[in-house]
Short mmCIF file of C-alpha atoms in Angstrom, two decimals:
data_model
loop_
_atom_site.label_atom_id
_atom_site.label_comp_id
_atom_site.label_asym_id
_atom_site.label_seq_id
_atom_site.Cartn_x
_atom_site.Cartn_y
_atom_site.Cartn_z
CA MET A 1 0.00 0.00 0.00
CA PRO A 2 1.25 3.53 -0.75
CA LEU A 3 2.38 5.51 2.26
CA VAL A 4 0.18 8.39 3.42
CA GLY A 5 0.71 11.16 5.94
CA SER A 6 -0.20 10.84 9.61
CA ARG A 7 -0.05 14.45 10.77
CA ASN A 8 -2.96 16.05 12.62
CA LEU A 9 -3.11 19.71 11.56
CA SER A 10 -5.86 20.86 13.94
CA ASP A 11 -3.61 23.09 16.05
CA LEU A 12 -2.14 24.79 12.98
CA PHE A 13 -5.54 25.51 11.46
CA ARG A 14 -6.50 27.60 14.50
CA ALA A 15 -3.99 30.26 13.39
CA ALA A 16 -4.37 29.75 9.63
CA PRO A 17 -5.52 32.58 7.33
CA LEU A 18 -9.15 32.76 6.21
CA VAL A 19 -9.52 32.63 2.42
CA SER A 20 -12.47 33.65 0.26
CA VAL A 21 -12.55 31.31 -2.73
CA ALA A 22 -14.70 33.81 -4.64
CA SER A 23 -11.71 36.10 -5.26
CA GLU A 24 -10.76 36.51 -8.93
CA ASP A 25 -7.49 38.34 -8.21
CA ARG A 26 -4.54 37.61 -10.51
CA TRP A 27 -1.57 39.50 -9.16
CA GLN A 28 1.26 40.34 -11.54
CA LEU A 29 4.76 40.17 -10.01
CA PRO A 30 7.14 41.40 -12.73
CA GLY A 31 10.86 40.76 -12.41
CA ALA A 32 10.58 38.52 -9.35
CA GLN A 33 13.80 36.88 -8.15
CA ILE A 34 13.50 33.26 -7.02
CA LEU A 35 16.11 31.27 -5.11
CA GLN A 36 15.23 27.60 -4.62
CA LEU A 37 17.10 24.72 -2.98
CA MET A 38 15.96 21.13 -2.62
CA TYR A 39 17.27 18.73 0.02
CA GLU A 40 16.55 15.11 0.73
CA ILE A 41 15.55 14.59 4.37
CA ASP A 42 15.81 11.68 6.77
CA ASP A 43 12.89 9.33 6.14
CA ALA A 44 12.15 8.70 9.82
CA GLN A 45 9.62 11.56 9.91
CA MET A 46 8.40 11.58 6.31
CA THR A 47 4.78 10.63 7.07
CA ALA A 48 4.67 12.69 10.29
CA LEU A 49 5.24 15.95 8.37
CA ILE A 50 2.17 15.72 6.12
CA PRO A 51 -1.57 15.04 6.61
CA PRO A 52 -3.44 11.85 5.56
CA ALA A 53 -4.57 13.42 2.27
CA LEU A 54 -1.01 13.39 0.92
CA HIS A 55 1.59 10.80 -0.02
CA PRO A 56 5.25 11.46 0.86
CA THR A 57 7.76 11.58 -1.95
CA ILE A 58 10.33 8.80 -2.16
CA PRO A 59 12.91 9.91 -1.15
CA PRO A 60 11.34 12.56 1.11
CA THR A 61 12.35 16.15 0.37
CA LEU A 62 12.17 19.73 1.54
CA VAL A 63 12.03 22.62 -0.91
CA PHE A 64 13.40 25.97 0.29
CA THR A 65 12.16 28.96 -1.73
CA VAL A 66 12.84 32.67 -1.24
CA THR A 67 11.14 35.09 -3.64
CA ARG A 68 11.72 38.81 -3.88
CA ALA A 69 8.93 40.69 -5.63
CA PRO A 70 10.05 44.26 -6.40
CA GLU A 71 6.50 45.13 -7.52
CA SER A 72 3.08 43.90 -6.42
CA PRO A 73 -0.38 45.34 -5.65
CA ALA A 74 0.69 45.25 -1.97
CA GLY A 75 4.08 46.82 -2.62
CA PRO A 76 7.51 45.15 -2.67
CA PHE A 77 8.05 42.09 -0.49
CA VAL A 78 10.34 39.12 0.14
CA LEU A 79 8.67 35.77 0.84
CA ALA A 80 10.36 32.69 2.33
CA GLU A 81 8.87 29.19 2.24
CA VAL A 82 9.96 25.72 3.31
CA LYS A 83 7.71 23.11 1.72
CA VAL A 84 7.50 19.37 2.21
CA GLY A 85 7.62 17.44 -1.04
CA ALA A 86 4.41 15.42 -1.41
CA ARG A 87 1.92 14.01 -3.87
CA SER A 88 -1.79 14.82 -4.03
CA GLY A 89 -3.00 11.71 -5.81
CA ALA A 90 -0.40 11.39 -8.57
CA ARG A 91 0.45 15.10 -8.72
CA PRO A 92 3.66 16.46 -7.14
CA ARG A 93 3.00 19.26 -4.65
CA GLY A 94 4.72 21.25 -1.92
CA PHE A 95 2.98 21.35 1.48
CA LEU A 96 3.46 24.68 3.28
CA ALA A 97 2.73 24.77 7.02
CA ARG A 98 4.43 28.13 7.68
CA GLY A 99 6.33 30.81 5.78
CA TYR A 100 7.73 34.26 6.49
CA CYS A 101 7.37 37.63 4.77
CA ASP A 102 9.04 40.99 5.39
CA SER A 103 5.95 43.08 4.54
CA ALA A 104 2.87 43.18 6.78
CA GLU A 105 0.64 44.34 3.92
CA ALA A 106 1.82 41.62 1.54
CA MET A 107 1.64 39.00 4.28
CA LYS A 108 -2.03 39.79 4.92
CA ALA A 109 -2.93 39.87 1.23
CA LEU A 110 -1.13 36.62 0.39
CA GLY A 111 -2.91 34.94 3.29
CA ASN A 112 -6.39 36.25 2.50
CA ARG A 113 -6.21 35.58 -1.25
CA TRP A 114 -4.08 32.43 -1.55
CA GLY A 115 -3.92 30.97 1.94
CA TYR A 116 -0.23 31.52 2.65
CA PRO A 117 0.26 30.84 6.41
CA LEU A 118 2.81 33.57 7.12
CA LEU A 119 4.51 35.38 9.97
CA GLN A 120 6.38 38.65 9.62
CA ALA A 121 10.18 38.47 9.78
CA GLN A 122 13.34 39.95 8.33
CA VAL A 123 13.79 38.19 4.98
CA THR A 124 16.66 39.07 2.64
CA LEU A 125 17.82 37.88 -0.78
CA ASP A 126 21.21 39.08 -2.06
CA LYS A 127 22.82 38.33 -5.43
CA ARG A 128 26.56 38.56 -6.00
CA TYR A 129 28.66 37.41 -8.91
CA ASP A 130 29.69 34.16 -7.21
CA ARG A 131 26.68 33.39 -4.98
CA ILE A 132 23.05 34.11 -4.22
CA ARG A 133 22.23 34.10 -0.52
CA ALA A 134 19.00 34.32 1.48
CA THR A 135 18.38 34.66 5.20
CA VAL A 136 15.33 34.69 7.45
CA LYS A 137 15.54 36.16 10.95
CA ALA A 138 12.54 35.84 13.27
CA GLY A 139 12.41 36.80 16.93
CA GLY A 140 16.09 37.69 16.87
CA ALA A 141 17.14 34.23 15.65
CA THR A 142 18.25 33.05 12.22
CA VAL A 143 15.69 30.41 11.22
CA LEU A 144 16.97 29.93 7.66
CA GLU A 145 20.14 30.70 5.75
CA LEU A 146 20.80 29.24 2.32
CA THR A 147 23.15 29.89 -0.57
CA LEU A 148 23.57 28.99 -4.23
CA LEU A 149 27.28 28.91 -5.04
CA ASN A 150 28.99 29.43 -8.41
CA PRO A 151 25.91 30.21 -10.55
CA GLU A 152 25.93 28.99 -14.16
CA PRO A 153 23.35 30.13 -16.76
CA ILE A 154 20.69 27.65 -17.88
CA SER A 155 17.38 27.87 -19.73
CA GLY A 156 14.29 28.74 -17.73
CA ASN A 157 12.67 25.72 -19.41
CA ASP A 158 14.96 23.56 -17.27
CA LEU A 159 13.23 24.75 -14.09
CA GLN A 160 10.03 23.39 -12.64
CA TYR A 161 8.35 24.69 -9.50
CA LEU A 162 5.91 22.64 -7.43
CA ALA A 163 2.39 23.92 -6.94
CA ASN A 164 1.81 24.83 -3.29
CA LEU A 165 -0.68 23.31 -0.91
CA ASN A 166 -1.12 26.10 1.64
CA LEU A 167 -2.62 25.45 5.05
CA ALA A 168 -5.67 27.73 5.40
CA ARG A 169 -9.31 28.04 6.39
CA VAL A 170 -11.70 28.48 3.48
CA THR A 171 -15.12 30.15 3.48
CA ARG A 172 -17.68 27.98 1.65
CA ASP A 173 -21.47 28.09 2.04
CA GLY A 174 -21.18 30.26 5.13
CA SER A 175 -18.76 27.96 6.95
CA ALA A 176 -15.01 28.12 7.55
CA LEU A 177 -13.46 24.80 6.54
CA ASP A 178 -9.95 23.47 7.17
CA ARG A 179 -8.37 22.96 3.78
CA LEU A 180 -5.12 22.90 1.83
CA VAL A 181 -5.30 25.54 -0.90
CA GLN A 182 -3.59 24.70 -4.19
CA VAL A 183 -1.63 27.65 -5.59
CA ASP A 184 0.08 27.17 -8.97
CA PRO A 185 1.47 30.47 -10.29
CA ASP A 186 2.49 30.99 -13.91
CA TYR A 187 6.13 31.88 -14.67
CA VAL A 188 7.65 33.61 -17.68
CA PHE A 189 11.41 33.37 -17.25
CA ARG A 190 13.81 36.19 -18.06
CA SER A 191 16.95 34.37 -16.87
CA ALA A 192 17.95 31.31 -14.87
CA ASP A 193 21.01 29.85 -13.16
CA ARG A 194 21.94 26.67 -11.37
CA GLY A 195 24.69 26.11 -8.83
CA LYS A 196 25.84 24.27 -5.74
CA PRO A 197 23.34 24.29 -2.84
CA GLN A 198 24.49 25.17 0.66
CA LEU A 199 22.18 25.14 3.68
CA ASP A 200 23.85 27.07 6.50
CA ALA A 201 20.98 27.30 9.00
CA PHE A 202 17.54 25.71 9.30
CA ASP A 203 15.35 25.75 12.42
CA ALA A 204 12.75 23.12 11.55
CA ALA A 205 10.45 23.98 14.46
CA ALA A 206 10.23 27.61 13.34
CA TRP A 207 8.65 26.35 10.09
CA GLN A 208 6.25 23.94 11.88
CA LEU A 209 8.36 21.06 10.58
CA ALA A 210 9.85 19.67 13.79
CA GLY A 211 11.81 16.51 13.11
CA ALA A 212 12.68 17.35 9.50
CA LYS A 213 16.43 16.75 9.05
CA PRO A 214 18.05 17.67 5.71
CA ILE A 215 20.74 15.11 4.87
CA HIS A 216 21.58 15.38 1.15
CA ALA A 217 21.63 18.38 -1.19
CA VAL A 218 19.72 17.78 -4.43
CA SER A 219 19.66 21.02 -6.42
CA ALA A 220 19.86 24.81 -6.36
CA SER A 221 18.48 27.31 -8.85
CA TYR A 222 17.99 31.05 -9.19
CA ALA A 223 15.70 32.74 -11.67
CA VAL A 224 14.26 36.09 -12.62
CA ALA A 225 10.69 35.70 -13.84
CA ASP A 226 7.39 37.47 -14.33
CA ILE A 227 4.95 35.69 -12.01
CA THR A 228 1.16 35.63 -12.31
CA MET A 229 -0.62 34.59 -9.13
CA PRO A 230 -3.60 32.39 -10.06
CA VAL A 231 -7.32 32.21 -9.47
CA LEU A 232 -7.89 29.33 -7.05
CA ARG A 233 -9.08 26.10 -8.67
CA TYR A 234 -8.56 23.23 -6.22
CA LEU A 235 -8.75 22.50 -2.50
CA VAL A 236 -7.65 19.43 -0.55
CA ASP A 237 -9.46 18.12 2.51
CA PRO A 238 -6.49 17.16 4.72
CA VAL A 239 -8.19 14.33 6.60
CA LYS A 240 -9.59 12.36 3.66
CA PRO A 241 -7.70 9.64 1.76
CA PRO A 242 -5.70 11.02 -1.18
CA LEU A 243 -8.05 9.84 -3.93
CA GLN A 244 -11.08 11.37 -2.17
CA ALA A 245 -9.51 14.58 -0.87
CA VAL A 246 -9.39 16.89 -3.90
CA GLU A 247 -12.24 19.40 -4.34
CA ARG A 248 -12.68 21.42 -7.52
CA LEU A 249 -13.92 25.01 -7.16
#
């Protein structure tokens, strides 16, 4: 039998953003800079990190993504995410239990429109000729520090980003339901690089991923792209079996 998650998300849903699925917003984020690293993690906790509606990937992975948007309807912002690699049915997805954003206005808008479960923090993304580095500092502590070393140009067609499953509450028929919100932005790439991944700091508990232990680097990429944030199309009921969990809006 395929493995499924065992995580109870009830405590996290109490603080999750409330999303209106009736929104037709399509934000444009021109010239966004995206640093992404993937790491394989120890498999001891791979089912404990995700809910029963999802399958773990084999091998289990974490995807670290930091995005700087110089322009948005909520102003400039930098967003940091650590997602658990998973499958919703047969589809690869990234489960996000918590992220961080440096802008209070953007944090609120991303939560209300697309269900991003965010806290405010100091998030930076710096590009130099020989490295691209990102840091997240929350409550005076560094909860994430990652670097792409020795960037080499590649085609944007070589990159593929997972659609998110964001932990949120969703208003439907007058009720607030606990759901995972699928968010699959569109990307038009201006440039892309790959390089050597380096994870210098990661506080798993600060990302609601206690027990996640990165053990092997898989990949690192950096891109500049025009991002279109989507209209919501799918939800996932976290407690149902994978083949019964997906809801179409």
